[in-house]
mmCIF file of C-alpha atoms in Angstrom:
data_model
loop_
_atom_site.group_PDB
_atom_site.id
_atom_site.type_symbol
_atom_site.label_atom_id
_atom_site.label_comp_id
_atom_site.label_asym_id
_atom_site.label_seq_id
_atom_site.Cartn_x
_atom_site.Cartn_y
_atom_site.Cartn_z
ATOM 1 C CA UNK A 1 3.414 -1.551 4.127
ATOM 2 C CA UNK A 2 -0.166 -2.675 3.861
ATOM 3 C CA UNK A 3 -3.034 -0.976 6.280
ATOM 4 C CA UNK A 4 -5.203 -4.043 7.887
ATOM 5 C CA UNK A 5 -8.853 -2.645 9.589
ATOM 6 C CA UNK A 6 -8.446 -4.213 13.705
ATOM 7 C CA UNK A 7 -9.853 -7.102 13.687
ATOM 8 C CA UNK A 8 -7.312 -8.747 10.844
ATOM 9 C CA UNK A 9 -4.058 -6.971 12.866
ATOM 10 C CA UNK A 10 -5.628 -8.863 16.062
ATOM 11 C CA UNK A 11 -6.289 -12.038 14.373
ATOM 12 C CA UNK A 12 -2.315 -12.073 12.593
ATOM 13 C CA UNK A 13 -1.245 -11.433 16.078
ATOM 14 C CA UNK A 14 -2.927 -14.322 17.804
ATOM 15 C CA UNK A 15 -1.747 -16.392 14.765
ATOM 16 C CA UNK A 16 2.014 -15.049 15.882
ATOM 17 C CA UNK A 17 1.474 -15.777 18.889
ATOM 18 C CA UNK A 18 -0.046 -19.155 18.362
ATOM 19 C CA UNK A 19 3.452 -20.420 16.096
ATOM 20 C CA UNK A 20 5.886 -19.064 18.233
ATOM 21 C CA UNK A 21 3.446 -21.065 20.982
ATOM 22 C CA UNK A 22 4.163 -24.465 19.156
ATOM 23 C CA UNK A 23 7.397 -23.737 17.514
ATOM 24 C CA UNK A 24 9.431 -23.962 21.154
ATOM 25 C CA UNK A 25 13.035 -22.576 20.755
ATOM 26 C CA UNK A 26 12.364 -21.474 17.153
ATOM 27 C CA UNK A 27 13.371 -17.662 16.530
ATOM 28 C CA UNK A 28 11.068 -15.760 16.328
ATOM 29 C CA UNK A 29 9.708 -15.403 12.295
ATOM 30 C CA UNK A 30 11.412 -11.747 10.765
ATOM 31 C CA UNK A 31 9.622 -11.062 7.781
ATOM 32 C CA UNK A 32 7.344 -13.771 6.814
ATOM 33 C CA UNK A 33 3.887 -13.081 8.196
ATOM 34 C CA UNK A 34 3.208 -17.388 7.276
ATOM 35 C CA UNK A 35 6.988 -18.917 7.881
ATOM 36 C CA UNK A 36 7.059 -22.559 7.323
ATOM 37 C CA UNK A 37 8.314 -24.796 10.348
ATOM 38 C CA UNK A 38 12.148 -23.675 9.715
ATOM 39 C CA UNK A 39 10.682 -19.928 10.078
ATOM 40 C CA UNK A 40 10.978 -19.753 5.534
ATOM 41 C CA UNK A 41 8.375 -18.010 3.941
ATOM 42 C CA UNK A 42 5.876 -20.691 2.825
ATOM 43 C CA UNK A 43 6.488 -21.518 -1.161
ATOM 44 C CA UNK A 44 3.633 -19.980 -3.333
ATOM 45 C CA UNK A 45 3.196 -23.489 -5.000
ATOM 46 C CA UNK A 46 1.958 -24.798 -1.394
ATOM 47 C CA UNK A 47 -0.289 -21.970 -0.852
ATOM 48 C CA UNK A 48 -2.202 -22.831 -4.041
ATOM 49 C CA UNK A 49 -2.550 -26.474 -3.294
ATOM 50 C CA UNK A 50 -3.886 -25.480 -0.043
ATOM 51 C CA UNK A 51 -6.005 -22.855 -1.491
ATOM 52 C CA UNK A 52 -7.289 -25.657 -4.539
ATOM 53 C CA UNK A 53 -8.185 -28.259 -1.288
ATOM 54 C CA UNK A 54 -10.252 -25.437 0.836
ATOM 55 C CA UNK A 55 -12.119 -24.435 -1.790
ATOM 56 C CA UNK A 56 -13.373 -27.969 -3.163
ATOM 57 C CA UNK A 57 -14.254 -28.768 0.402
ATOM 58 C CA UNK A 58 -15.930 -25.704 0.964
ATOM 59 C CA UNK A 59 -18.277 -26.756 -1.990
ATOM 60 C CA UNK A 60 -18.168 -23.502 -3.281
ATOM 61 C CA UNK A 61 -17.383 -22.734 -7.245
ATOM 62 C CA UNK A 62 -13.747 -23.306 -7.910
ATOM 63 C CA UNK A 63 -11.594 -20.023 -7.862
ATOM 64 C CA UNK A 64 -8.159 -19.213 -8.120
ATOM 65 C CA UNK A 65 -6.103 -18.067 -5.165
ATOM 66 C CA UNK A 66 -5.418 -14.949 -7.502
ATOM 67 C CA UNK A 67 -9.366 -13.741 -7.845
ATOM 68 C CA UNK A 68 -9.269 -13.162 -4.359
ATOM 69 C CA UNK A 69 -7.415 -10.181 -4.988
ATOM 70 C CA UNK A 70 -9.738 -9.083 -7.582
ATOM 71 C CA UNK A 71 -12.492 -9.881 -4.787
ATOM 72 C CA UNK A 72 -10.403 -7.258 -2.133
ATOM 73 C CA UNK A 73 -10.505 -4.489 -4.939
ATOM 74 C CA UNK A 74 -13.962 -4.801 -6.077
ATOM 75 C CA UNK A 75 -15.299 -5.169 -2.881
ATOM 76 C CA UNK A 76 -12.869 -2.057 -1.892
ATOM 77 C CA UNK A 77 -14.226 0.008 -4.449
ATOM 78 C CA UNK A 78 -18.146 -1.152 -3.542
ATOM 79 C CA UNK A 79 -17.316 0.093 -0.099
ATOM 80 C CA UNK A 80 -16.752 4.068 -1.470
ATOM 81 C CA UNK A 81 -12.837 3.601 -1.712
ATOM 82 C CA UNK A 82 -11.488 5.619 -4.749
ATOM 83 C CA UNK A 83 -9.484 4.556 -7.468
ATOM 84 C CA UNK A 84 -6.260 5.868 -6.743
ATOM 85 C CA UNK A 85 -6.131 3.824 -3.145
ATOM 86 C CA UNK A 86 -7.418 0.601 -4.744
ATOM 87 C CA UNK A 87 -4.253 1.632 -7.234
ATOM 88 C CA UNK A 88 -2.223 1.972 -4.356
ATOM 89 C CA UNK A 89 -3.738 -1.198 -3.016
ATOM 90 C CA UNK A 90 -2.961 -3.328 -5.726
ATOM 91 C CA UNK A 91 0.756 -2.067 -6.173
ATOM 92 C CA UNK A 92 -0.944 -1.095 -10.211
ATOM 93 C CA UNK A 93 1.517 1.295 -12.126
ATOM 94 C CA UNK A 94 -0.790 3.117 -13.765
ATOM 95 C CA UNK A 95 -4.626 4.197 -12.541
ATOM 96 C CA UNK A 96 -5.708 3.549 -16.052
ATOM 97 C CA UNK A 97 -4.605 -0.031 -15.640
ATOM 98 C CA UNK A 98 -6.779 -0.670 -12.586
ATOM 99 C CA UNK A 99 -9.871 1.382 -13.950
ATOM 100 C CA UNK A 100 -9.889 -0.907 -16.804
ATOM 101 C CA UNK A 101 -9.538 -4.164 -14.612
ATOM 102 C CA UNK A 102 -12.891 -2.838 -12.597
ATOM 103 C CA UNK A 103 -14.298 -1.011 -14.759
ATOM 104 C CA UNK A 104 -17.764 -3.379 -14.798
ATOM 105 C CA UNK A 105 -18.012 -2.140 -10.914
ATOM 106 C CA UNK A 106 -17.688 1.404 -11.921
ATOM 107 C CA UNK A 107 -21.003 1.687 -12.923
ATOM 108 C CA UNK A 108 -22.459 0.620 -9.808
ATOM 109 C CA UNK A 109 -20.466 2.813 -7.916
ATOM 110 C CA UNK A 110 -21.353 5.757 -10.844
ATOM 111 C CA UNK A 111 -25.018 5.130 -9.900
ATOM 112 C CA UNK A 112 -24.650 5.247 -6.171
ATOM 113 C CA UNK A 113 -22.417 8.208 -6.669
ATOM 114 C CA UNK A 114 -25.421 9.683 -8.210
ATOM 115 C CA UNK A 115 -27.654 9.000 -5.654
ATOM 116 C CA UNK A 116 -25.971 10.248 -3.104
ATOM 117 C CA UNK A 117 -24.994 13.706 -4.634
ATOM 118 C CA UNK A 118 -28.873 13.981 -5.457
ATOM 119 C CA UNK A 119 -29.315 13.029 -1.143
ATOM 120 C CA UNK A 120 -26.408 15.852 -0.670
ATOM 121 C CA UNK A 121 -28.582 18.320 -3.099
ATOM 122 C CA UNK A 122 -31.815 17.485 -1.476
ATOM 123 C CA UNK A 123 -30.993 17.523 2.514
ATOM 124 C CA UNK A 124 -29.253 20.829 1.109
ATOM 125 C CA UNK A 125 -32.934 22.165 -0.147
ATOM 126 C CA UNK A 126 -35.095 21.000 1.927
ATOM 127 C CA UNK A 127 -34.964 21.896 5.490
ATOM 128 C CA UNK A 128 -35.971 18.855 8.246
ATOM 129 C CA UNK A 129 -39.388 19.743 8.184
ATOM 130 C CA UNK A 130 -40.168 18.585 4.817
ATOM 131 C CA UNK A 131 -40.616 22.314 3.405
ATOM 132 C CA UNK A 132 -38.763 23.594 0.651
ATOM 133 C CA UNK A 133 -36.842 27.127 0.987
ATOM 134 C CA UNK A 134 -38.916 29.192 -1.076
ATOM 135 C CA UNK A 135 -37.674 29.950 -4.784
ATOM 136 C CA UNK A 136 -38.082 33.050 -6.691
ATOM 137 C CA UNK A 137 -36.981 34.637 -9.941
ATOM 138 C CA UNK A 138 -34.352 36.561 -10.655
ATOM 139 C CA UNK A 139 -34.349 39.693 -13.076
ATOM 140 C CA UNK A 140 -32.503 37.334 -15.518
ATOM 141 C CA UNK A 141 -36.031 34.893 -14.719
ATOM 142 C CA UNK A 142 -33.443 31.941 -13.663
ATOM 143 C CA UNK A 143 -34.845 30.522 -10.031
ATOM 144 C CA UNK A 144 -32.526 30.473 -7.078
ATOM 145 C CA UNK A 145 -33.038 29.966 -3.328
ATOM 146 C CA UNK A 146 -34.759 33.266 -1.580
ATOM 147 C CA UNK A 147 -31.952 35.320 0.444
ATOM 148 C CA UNK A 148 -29.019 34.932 -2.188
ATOM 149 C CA UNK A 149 -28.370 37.973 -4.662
ATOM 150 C CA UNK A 150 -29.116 37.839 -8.319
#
């Protein structure tokens, strides 16, 4: 089973609905989301060659049909997923296995991390008003927040 966000369910269904629209007195496709005309799953061969001609007439730099998975999990992990559903994701045995593939994103996502918990810490500290909760010093002299015991 693979989750799809709403707009990609709603676009594979008008694309269902499109084939079975020009494929009169086929059966209806079981299993394949992309059937060829018979209703077969298209061969991964074709797919490529398609792939190959799109992207030379896009003009973009050639890619494989294969780094667009890389793409979905990079891009998935820049978007605040965590490793284990990017692992999940990928169908990867082992988590060490796909934090080793992406492991040049990690640090990106390390440093936003980072910023984040320091936002958490902060909106935690300092009230709307831009004041900080006064601090005083324990009988130990380590600071914490007035109102909590020490």
């Amino acid at each position: 089973m693979i989750a799809l966000d709403h707009t990609t369910a709603a676009l594979l269904q008008g694309l269902r609905i499109e084939w079975l629209a020009t494929h009169p007195g086929s059966s209806e496709p079981v299993g394949f989301l992309f059937p060829d005309h018979s209703g077969a799953p298209l061969r991964p061969d074709f797919l490529t060659v398609i792939f190959r001609r799109l992207n030379t007439a896009s003009g973009l730099p050639p890619v494989r049909l294969h780094d667009l998975r890389h793409g979905a999990a990079s891009l998935s992990l820049a978007a605040g997923n965590d490793l284990r559903t990017v692992q999940a994701l990928l169908g990867h045995s082992s988590i060490t296995l796909t934090a080793d593939t992406y492991a040049a994103v990690l640090p990106d996502l390390a440093h936003h991390a980072a910023e984040a918990t320091a936002r958490l810490l902060h909106d935690a500290t300092c009230p709307r008003s831009g004041r900080r909760r006064p601090v005083r010093r324990t009988h130990l002299g380590r600071k914490h927040k007035s109102g909590a015991r020490g």
